[in-house]
Tab-separated table of C-alpha atoms in Angstrom:
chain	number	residue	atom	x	y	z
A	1	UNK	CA	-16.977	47.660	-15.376
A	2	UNK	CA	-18.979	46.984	-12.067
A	3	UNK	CA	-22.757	47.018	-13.347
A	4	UNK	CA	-24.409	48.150	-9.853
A	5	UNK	CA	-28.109	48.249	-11.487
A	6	UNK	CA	-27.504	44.453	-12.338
A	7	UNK	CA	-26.103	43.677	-8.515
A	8	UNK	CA	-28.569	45.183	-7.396
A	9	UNK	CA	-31.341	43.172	-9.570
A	10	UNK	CA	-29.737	39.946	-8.277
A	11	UNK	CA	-30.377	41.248	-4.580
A	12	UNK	CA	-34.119	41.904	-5.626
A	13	UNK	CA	-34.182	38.279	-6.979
A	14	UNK	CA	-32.424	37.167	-3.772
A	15	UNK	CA	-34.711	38.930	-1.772
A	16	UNK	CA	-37.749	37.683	-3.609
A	17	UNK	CA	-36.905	34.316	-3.164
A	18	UNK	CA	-34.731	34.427	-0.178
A	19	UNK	CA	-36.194	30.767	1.456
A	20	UNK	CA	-35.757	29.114	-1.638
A	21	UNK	CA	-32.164	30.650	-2.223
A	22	UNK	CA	-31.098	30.540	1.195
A	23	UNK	CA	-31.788	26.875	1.233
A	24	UNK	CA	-29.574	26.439	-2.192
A	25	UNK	CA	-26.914	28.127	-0.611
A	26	UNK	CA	-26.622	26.081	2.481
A	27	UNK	CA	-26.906	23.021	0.616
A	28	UNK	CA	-23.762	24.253	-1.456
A	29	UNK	CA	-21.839	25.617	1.586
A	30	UNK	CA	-22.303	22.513	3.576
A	31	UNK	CA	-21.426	20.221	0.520
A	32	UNK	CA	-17.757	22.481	0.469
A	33	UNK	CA	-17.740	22.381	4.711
A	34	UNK	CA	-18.202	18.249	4.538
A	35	UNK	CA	-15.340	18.030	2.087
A	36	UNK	CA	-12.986	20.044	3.190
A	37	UNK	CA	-13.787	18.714	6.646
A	38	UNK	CA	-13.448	14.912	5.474
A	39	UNK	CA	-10.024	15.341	3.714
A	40	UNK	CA	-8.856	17.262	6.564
A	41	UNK	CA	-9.504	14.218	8.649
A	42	UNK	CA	-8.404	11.986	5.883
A	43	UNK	CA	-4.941	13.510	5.955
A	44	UNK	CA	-5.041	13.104	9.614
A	45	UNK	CA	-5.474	9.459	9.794
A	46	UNK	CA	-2.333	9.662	7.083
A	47	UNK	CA	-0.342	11.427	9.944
A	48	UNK	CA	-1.340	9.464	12.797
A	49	UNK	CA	-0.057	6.058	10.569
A	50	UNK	CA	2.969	8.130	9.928
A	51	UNK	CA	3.357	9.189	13.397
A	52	UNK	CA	2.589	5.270	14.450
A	53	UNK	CA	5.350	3.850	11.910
A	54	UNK	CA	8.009	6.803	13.309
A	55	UNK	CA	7.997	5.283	16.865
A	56	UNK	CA	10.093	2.643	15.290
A	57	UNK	CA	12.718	2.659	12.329
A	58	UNK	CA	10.416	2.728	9.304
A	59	UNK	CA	12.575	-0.370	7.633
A	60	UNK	CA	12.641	-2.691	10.298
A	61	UNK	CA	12.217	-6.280	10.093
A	62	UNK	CA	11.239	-8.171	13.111
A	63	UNK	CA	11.634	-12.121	13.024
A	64	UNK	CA	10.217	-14.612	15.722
A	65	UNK	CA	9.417	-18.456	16.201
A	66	UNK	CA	6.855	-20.635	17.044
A	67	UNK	CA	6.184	-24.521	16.736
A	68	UNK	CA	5.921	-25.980	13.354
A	69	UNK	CA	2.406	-26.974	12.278
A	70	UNK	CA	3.345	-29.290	9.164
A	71	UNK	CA	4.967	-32.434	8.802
A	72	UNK	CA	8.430	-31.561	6.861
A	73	UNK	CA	10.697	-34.563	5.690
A	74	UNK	CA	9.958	-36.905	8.317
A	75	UNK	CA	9.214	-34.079	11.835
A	76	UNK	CA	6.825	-34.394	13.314
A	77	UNK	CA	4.657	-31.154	13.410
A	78	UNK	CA	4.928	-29.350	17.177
A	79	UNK	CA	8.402	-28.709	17.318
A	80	UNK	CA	9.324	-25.179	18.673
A	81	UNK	CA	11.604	-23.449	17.001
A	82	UNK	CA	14.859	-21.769	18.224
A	83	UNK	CA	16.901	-19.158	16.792
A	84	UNK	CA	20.423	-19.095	17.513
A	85	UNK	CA	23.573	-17.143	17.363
A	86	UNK	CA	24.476	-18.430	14.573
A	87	UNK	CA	21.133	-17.937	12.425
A	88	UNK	CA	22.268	-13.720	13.621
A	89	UNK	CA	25.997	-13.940	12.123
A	90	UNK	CA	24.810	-16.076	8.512
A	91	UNK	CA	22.151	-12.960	7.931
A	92	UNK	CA	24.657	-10.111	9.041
A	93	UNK	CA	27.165	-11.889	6.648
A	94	UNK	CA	24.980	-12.958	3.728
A	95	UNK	CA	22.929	-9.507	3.600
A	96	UNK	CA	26.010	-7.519	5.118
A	97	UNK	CA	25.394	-5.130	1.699
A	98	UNK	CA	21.716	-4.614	2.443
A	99	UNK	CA	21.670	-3.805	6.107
A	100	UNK	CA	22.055	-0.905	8.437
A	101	UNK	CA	22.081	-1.742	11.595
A	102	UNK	CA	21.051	-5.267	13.189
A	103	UNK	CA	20.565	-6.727	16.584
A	104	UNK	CA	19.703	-9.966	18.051
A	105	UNK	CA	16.907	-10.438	20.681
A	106	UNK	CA	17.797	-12.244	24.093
A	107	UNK	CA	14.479	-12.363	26.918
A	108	UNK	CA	15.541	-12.716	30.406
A	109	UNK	CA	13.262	-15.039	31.814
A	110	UNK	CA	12.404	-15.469	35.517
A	111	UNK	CA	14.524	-12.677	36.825
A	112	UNK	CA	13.968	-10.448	39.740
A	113	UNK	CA	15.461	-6.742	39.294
A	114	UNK	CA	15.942	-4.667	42.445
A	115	UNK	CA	17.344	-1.188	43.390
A	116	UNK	CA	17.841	-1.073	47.096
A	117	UNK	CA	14.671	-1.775	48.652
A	118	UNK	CA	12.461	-1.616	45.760
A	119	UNK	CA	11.339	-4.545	43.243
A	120	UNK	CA	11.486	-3.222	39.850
A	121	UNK	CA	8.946	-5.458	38.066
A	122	UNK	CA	9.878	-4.548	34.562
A	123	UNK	CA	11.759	-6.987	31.591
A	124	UNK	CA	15.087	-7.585	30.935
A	125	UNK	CA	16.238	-7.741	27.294
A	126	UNK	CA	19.657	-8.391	25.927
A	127	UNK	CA	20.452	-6.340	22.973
A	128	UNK	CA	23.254	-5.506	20.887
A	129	UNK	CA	24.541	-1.404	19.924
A	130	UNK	CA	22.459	-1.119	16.949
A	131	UNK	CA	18.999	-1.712	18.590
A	132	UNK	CA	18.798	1.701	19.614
A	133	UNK	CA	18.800	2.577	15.956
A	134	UNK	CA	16.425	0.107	14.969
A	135	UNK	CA	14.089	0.804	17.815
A	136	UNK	CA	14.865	4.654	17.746
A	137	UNK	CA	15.133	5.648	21.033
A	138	UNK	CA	16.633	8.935	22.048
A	139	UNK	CA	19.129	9.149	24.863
A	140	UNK	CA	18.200	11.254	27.629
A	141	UNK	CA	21.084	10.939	29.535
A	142	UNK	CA	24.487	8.952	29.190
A	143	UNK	CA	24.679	6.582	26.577
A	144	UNK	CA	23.695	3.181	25.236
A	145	UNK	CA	25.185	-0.274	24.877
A	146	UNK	CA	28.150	-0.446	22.576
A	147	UNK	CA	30.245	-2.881	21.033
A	148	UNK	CA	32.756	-2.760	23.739
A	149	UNK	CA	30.490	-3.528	26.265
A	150	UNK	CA	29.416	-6.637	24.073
A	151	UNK	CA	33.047	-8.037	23.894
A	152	UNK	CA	33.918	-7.118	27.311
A	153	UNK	CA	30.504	-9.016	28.895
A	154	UNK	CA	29.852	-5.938	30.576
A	155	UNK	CA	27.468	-5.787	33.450
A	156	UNK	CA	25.888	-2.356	32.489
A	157	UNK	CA	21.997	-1.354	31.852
A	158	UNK	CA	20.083	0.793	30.124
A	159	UNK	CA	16.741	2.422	31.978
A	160	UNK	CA	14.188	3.998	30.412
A	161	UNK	CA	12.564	7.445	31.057
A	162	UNK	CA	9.745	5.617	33.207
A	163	UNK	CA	11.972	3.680	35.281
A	164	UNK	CA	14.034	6.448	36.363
A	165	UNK	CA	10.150	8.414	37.066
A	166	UNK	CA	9.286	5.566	39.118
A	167	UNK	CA	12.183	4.432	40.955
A	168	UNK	CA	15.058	6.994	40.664
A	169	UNK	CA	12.868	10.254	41.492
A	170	UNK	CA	15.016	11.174	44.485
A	171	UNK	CA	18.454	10.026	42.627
A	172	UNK	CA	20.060	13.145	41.694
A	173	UNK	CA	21.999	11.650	39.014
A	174	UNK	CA	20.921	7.634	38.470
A	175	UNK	CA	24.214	7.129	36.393
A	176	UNK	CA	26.695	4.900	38.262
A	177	UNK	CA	23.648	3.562	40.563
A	178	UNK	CA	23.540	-0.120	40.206
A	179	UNK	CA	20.295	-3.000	39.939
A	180	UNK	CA	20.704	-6.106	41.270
A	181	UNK	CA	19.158	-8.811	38.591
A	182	UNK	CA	18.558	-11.860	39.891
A	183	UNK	CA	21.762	-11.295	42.930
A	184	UNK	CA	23.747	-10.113	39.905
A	185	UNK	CA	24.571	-6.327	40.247
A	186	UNK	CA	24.449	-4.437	36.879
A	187	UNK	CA	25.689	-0.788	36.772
A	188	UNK	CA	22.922	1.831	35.119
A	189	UNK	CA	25.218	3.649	32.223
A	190	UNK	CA	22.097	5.276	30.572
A	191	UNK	CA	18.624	6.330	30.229
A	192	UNK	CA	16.767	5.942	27.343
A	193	UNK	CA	13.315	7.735	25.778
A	194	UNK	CA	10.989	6.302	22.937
A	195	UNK	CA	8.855	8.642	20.868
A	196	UNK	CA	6.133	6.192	21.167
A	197	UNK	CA	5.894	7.271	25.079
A	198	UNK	CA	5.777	5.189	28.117
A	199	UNK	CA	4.300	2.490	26.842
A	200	UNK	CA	7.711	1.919	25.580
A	201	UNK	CA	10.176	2.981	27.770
A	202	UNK	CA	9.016	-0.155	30.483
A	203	UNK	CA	12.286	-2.064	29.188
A	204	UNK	CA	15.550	-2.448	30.826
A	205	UNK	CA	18.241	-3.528	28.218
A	206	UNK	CA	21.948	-4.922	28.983
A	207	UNK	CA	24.595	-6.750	26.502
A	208	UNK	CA	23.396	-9.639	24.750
A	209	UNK	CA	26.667	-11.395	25.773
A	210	UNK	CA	25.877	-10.406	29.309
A	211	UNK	CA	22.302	-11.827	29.100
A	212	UNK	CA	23.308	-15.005	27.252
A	213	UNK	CA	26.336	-15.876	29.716
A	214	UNK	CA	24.997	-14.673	33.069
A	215	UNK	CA	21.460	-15.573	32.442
A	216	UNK	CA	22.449	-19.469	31.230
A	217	UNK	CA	20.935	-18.479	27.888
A	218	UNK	CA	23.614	-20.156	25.688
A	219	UNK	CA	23.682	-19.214	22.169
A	220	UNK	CA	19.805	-18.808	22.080
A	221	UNK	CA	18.252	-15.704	20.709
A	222	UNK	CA	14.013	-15.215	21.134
A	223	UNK	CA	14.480	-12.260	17.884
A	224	UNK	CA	16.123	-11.387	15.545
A	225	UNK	CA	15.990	-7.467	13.997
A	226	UNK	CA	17.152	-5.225	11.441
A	227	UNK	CA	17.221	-2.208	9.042
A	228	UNK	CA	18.191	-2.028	5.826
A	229	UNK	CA	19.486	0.817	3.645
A	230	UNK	CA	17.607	3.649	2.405
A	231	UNK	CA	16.190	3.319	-0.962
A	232	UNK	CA	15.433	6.041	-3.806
A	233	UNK	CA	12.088	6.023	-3.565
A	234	UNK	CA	9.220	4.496	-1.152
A	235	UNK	CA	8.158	2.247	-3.679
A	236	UNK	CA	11.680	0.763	-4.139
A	237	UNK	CA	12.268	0.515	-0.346
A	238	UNK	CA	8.888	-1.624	-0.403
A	239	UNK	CA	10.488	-3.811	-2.872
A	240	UNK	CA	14.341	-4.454	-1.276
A	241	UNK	CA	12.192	-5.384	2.093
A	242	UNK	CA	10.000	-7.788	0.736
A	243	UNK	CA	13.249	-9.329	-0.964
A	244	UNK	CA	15.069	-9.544	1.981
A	245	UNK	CA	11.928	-10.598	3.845
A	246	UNK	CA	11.883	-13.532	1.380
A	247	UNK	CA	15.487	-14.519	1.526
A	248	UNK	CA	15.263	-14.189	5.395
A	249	UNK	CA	12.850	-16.634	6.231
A	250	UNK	CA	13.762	-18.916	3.194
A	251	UNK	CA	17.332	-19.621	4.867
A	252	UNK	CA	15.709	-20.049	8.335
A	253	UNK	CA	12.934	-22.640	7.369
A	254	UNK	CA	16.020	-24.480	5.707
A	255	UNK	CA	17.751	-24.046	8.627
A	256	UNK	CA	15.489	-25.162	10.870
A	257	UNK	CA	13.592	-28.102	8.779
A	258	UNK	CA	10.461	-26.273	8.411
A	259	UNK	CA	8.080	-26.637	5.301
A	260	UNK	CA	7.870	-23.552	3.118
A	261	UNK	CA	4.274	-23.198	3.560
A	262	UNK	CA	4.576	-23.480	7.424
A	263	UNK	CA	2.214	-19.708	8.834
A	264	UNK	CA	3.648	-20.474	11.985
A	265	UNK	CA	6.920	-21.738	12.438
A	266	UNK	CA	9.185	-19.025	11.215
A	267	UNK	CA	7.461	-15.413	11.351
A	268	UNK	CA	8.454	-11.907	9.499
A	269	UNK	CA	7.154	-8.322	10.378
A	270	UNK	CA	7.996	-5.999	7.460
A	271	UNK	CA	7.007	-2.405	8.313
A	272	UNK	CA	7.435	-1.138	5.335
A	273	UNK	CA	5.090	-3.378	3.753
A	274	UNK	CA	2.907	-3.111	6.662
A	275	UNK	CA	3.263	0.930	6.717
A	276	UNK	CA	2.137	0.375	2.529
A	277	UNK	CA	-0.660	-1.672	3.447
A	278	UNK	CA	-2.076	1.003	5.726
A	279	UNK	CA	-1.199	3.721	3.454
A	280	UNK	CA	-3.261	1.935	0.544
A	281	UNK	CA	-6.218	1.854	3.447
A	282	UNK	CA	-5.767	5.322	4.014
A	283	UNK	CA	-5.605	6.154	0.589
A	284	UNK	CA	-9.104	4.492	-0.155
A	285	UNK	CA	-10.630	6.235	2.698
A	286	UNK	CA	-9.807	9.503	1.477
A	287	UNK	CA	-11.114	8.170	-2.165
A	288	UNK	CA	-14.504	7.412	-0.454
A	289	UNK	CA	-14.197	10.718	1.281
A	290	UNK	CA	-13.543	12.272	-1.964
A	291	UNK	CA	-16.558	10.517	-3.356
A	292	UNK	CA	-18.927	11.688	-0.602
A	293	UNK	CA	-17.982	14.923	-0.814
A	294	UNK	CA	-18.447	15.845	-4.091
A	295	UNK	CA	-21.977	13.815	-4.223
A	296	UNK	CA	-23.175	16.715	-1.689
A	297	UNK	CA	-21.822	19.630	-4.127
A	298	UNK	CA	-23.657	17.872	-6.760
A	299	UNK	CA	-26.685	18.192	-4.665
A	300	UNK	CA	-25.647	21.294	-4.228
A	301	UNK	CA	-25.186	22.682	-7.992
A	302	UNK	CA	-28.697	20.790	-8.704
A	303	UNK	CA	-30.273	22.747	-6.182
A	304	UNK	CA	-28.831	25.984	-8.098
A	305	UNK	CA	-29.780	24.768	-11.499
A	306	UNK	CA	-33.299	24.145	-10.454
A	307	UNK	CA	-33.477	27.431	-8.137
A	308	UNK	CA	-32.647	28.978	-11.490
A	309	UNK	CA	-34.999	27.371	-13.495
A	310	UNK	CA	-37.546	28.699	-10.625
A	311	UNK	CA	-36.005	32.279	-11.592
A	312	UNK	CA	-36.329	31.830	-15.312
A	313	UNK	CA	-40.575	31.079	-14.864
A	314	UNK	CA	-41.317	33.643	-12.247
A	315	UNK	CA	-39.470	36.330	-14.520
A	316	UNK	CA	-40.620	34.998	-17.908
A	317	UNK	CA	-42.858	38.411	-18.210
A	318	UNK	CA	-39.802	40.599	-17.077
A	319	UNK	CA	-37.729	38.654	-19.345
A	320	UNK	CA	-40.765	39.275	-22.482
A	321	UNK	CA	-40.303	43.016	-21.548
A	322	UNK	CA	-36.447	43.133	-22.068
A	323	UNK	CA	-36.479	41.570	-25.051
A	324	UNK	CA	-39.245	43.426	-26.281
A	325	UNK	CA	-36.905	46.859	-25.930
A	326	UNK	CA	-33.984	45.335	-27.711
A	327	UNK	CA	-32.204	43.055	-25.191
A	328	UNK	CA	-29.543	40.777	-26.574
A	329	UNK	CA	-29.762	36.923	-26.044
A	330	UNK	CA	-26.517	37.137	-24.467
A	331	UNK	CA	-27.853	40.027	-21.721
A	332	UNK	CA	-30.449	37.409	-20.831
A	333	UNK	CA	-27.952	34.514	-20.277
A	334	UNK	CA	-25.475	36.938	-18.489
A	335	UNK	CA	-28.605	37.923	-16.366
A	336	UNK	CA	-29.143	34.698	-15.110
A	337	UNK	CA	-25.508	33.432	-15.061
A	338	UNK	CA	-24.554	36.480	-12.897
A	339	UNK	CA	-27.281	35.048	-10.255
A	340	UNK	CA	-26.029	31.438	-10.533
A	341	UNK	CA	-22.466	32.484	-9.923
A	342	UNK	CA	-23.312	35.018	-7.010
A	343	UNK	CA	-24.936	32.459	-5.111
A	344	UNK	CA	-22.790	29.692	-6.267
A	345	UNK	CA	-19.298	31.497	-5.262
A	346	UNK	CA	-20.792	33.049	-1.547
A	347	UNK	CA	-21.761	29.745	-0.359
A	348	UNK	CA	-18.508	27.988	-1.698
A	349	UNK	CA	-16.520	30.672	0.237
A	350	UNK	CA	-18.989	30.867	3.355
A	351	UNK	CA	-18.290	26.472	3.912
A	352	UNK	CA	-14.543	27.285	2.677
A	353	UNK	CA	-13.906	29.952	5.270
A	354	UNK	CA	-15.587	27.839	7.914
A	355	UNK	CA	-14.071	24.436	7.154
A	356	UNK	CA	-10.890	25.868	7.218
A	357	UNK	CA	-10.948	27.634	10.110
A	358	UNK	CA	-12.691	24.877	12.618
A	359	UNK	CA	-9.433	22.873	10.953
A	360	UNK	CA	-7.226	25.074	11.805
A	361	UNK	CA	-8.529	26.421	15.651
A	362	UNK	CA	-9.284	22.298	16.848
A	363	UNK	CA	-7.119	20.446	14.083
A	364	UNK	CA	-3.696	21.057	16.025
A	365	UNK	CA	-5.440	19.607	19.302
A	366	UNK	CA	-6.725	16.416	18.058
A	367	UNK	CA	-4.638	13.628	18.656
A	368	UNK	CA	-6.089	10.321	19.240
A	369	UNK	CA	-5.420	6.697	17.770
A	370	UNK	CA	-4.498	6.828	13.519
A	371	UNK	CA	-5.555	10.777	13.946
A	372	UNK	CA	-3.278	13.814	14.460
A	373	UNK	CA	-3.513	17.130	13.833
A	374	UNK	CA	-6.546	16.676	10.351
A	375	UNK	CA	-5.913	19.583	8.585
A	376	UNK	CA	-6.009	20.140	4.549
A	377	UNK	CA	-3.812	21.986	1.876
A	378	UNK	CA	-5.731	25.896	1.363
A	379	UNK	CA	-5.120	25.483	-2.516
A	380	UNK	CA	-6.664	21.702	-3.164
A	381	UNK	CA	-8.974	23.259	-0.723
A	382	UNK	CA	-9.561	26.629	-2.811
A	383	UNK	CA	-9.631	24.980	-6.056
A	384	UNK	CA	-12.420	22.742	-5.117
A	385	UNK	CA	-13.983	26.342	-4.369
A	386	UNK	CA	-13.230	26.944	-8.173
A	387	UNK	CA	-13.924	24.219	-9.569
A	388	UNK	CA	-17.806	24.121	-7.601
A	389	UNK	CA	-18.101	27.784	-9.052
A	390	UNK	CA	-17.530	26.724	-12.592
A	391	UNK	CA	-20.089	23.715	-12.117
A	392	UNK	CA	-22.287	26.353	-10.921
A	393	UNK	CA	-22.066	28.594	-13.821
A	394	UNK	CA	-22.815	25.506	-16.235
A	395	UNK	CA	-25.934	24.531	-13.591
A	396	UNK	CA	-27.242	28.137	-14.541
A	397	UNK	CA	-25.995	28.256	-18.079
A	398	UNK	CA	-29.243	26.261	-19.140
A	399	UNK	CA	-31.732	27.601	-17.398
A	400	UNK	CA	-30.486	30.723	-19.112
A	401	UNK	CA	-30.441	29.712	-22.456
A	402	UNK	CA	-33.855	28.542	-22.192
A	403	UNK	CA	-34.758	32.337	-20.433
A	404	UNK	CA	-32.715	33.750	-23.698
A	405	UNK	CA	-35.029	31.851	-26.210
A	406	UNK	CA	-38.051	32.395	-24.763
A	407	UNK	CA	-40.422	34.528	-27.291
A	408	UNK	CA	-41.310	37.331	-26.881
A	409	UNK	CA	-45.189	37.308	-27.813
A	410	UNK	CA	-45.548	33.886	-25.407
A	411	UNK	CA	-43.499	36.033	-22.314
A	412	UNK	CA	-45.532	38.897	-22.620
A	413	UNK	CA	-48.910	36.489	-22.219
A	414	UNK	CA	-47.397	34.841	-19.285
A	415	UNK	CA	-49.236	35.722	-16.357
């Protein structure tokens, strides 16, 4: 049953020592506010890695060459290394069960691209059809390479989004326009977008079997990229990469006489293992976060076990009286607990309420480098809440107990 003479004893209390408690409280609410506030920006740093991993397929692996650095059964160290063709078909066939899609690398180097009377000073890349998986780029309009261009050397090319912004803004339609690479005229069959943004769509792609022929670029490849299949779990996916990984650069550095513990000559980018790696980072942040967090509501529930303490002395008379007309132990500790609980549980809510909603008015607007959109889950959130108003009631528990034994002769002397 609501006890309104005891509320309103714990607003006299208040009242009495309103600098004291007001100080308590704002040490608590701010100790909720800072946590909440951290782990919202903790989980935002998890969605801006997410967001940074999604601009490409989140099981790629990227391989690339440089010159050897060791000595390796009688070369010399210095020797730049090329991929090939060839180096392509052995990993489609020998992994064939393990990938998705795959796609070698071909740079067009020293090429000038033109569209009418307009340099276009952008790259040229020859790709196969499954780089737009691997890379995972939308079309925007018409379509992509395919394998029919490949087999057919087809002189087509793929634009991206800021191209067409940039050179095509009074085109109508840039489909069936045509570049001129290098004298060579290549017809513009699609437009491409990345969901990393323009920074990414600065590429103009054509066959690989176009570049290599037209461009004098043999059977040379600069790259060599691929997905594999999806795994059960994240942890597993982790696992096939690094195998692959492994087998991957194992074949090339014995196909390319290059010493096992070479760093330079044959090189692997795993993003899955890079995505865990950042994910581990982000994972000890929000630990530390954590840690701070609940150090400051520690402060916090101090400050209401020694406010209470502060109660129990400056009512020890009050508290002589009670007990003197037949009060119960357990009406004393109730008494003080009731105190410790109200002031715990309003300044828990008051930091709750105004974590959450600075989260959730500027959250959805932040969006800079490894951060996007911090925001936090309402029930970790609330049970934190909870959980700080339990600690509270054991921060006043003791000072009550001591109130409760306090006798009654020495209370009633206490001036």
């Amino acid at each position: 049953m609501f006890d309104i003479e005891r509320w309103q004893e714990i607003f006299d209390t208040i009242r009495k020592n309103k600098l004291r408690t007001f100080l308590t409280g704002l040490s608590v609410a701010s100790g909720i506010f800072i946590l909440v506030i951290l782990l919202g920006f903790g989980q935002g740093m998890q969605n801006g890695i997410a967001k940074e991993f999604a601009s490409d397929a989140s099981n790629r692996v990227w391989v690339w060459t440089r010159v050897t650095t060791k000595e390796h059964k009688g070369l010399n160290p210095g020797r730049r290394i090329q991929l090939r063709n060839e180096n392509h078909e052995y990993v489609t066939n020998r992994f064939a069960d393990q990938l998705d899609q795959k796609s070698a690398v071909f740079r067009i180097r020293d090429v000038f691209v033109n569209y009418k009377n307009e340099t276009i000073g952008y790259p040229v890349q020859g790709v196969s059809s499954g780089y737009q998986q691997i890379e995972n780029e939308y079309i925007s309009q018409g379509r992509f390479i395919n394998q029919k261009d490949e087999e057919s050397v087809a002189k087509v090319a793929i634009i991206g989004n800021k191209i067409k912004r940039e050179f095509f803004k009074d085109v109508e339609d840039p489909l069936q326009e045509y570049l001129d690479i290098s004298g060579i005229k290549f017809r513009i069959v699609g437009v491409y977008g990345d969901p990393g943004g323009e920074r990414e769509e600065d590429r103009i792609f054509v066959p690989i079997t176009t570049a290599q022929r037209v461009f004098n670029g043999s059977d040379k490849v600069n790259n060599l990229s691929y997905t594999l299949q999806p795994a059960a779990s994240f942890e597993e996916a982790v696992a096939q990469s690094v195998r692959f990984t492994a087998g991957l650069k194992s074949y090339l550095q014995e196909a390319h006489t290059v010493a096992p513990d070479d760093p330079s000559a044959i090189n692997a980018f795993n993003t899955l293992e890079e995505a865990k790696r950042y994910y581990g980072l982000t994972g000890n942040i929000k630990f530390f976060f954590w840690f701070v967090g609940v150090c400051t509501i520690i402060a916090g529930v101090v400050g209401v076990s020694n406010i209470m303490l502060i109660v129990v002395k400056e009512r020890t008379r009050e508290i002589g009286i009670r007990k003197a007309l037949g009060a119960k132990p357990w009406s004393i500790v109730g008494m003080i607990l009731h105190e410790s609980i109200f002031v715990t549980a309003l300044s828990g809510f008051t930091g709750l309420i105004f974590s959450m909603g600075l989260l959730e008015l500027l959250g959805p607007h932040v969006e800079v480098d490894y951060i996007v959109n911090p925001s936090v889950n309402f029930n970790v959130a609330l049970s934190t809440v909870l959980v700080l108003i339990f600690a509270g009631t054991v921060a006043g528990f003791f000072p009550a107990w001591r109130a409760a034994r306090i006798q009654v002769i020495e209370a009633l002397r206490d001036e």
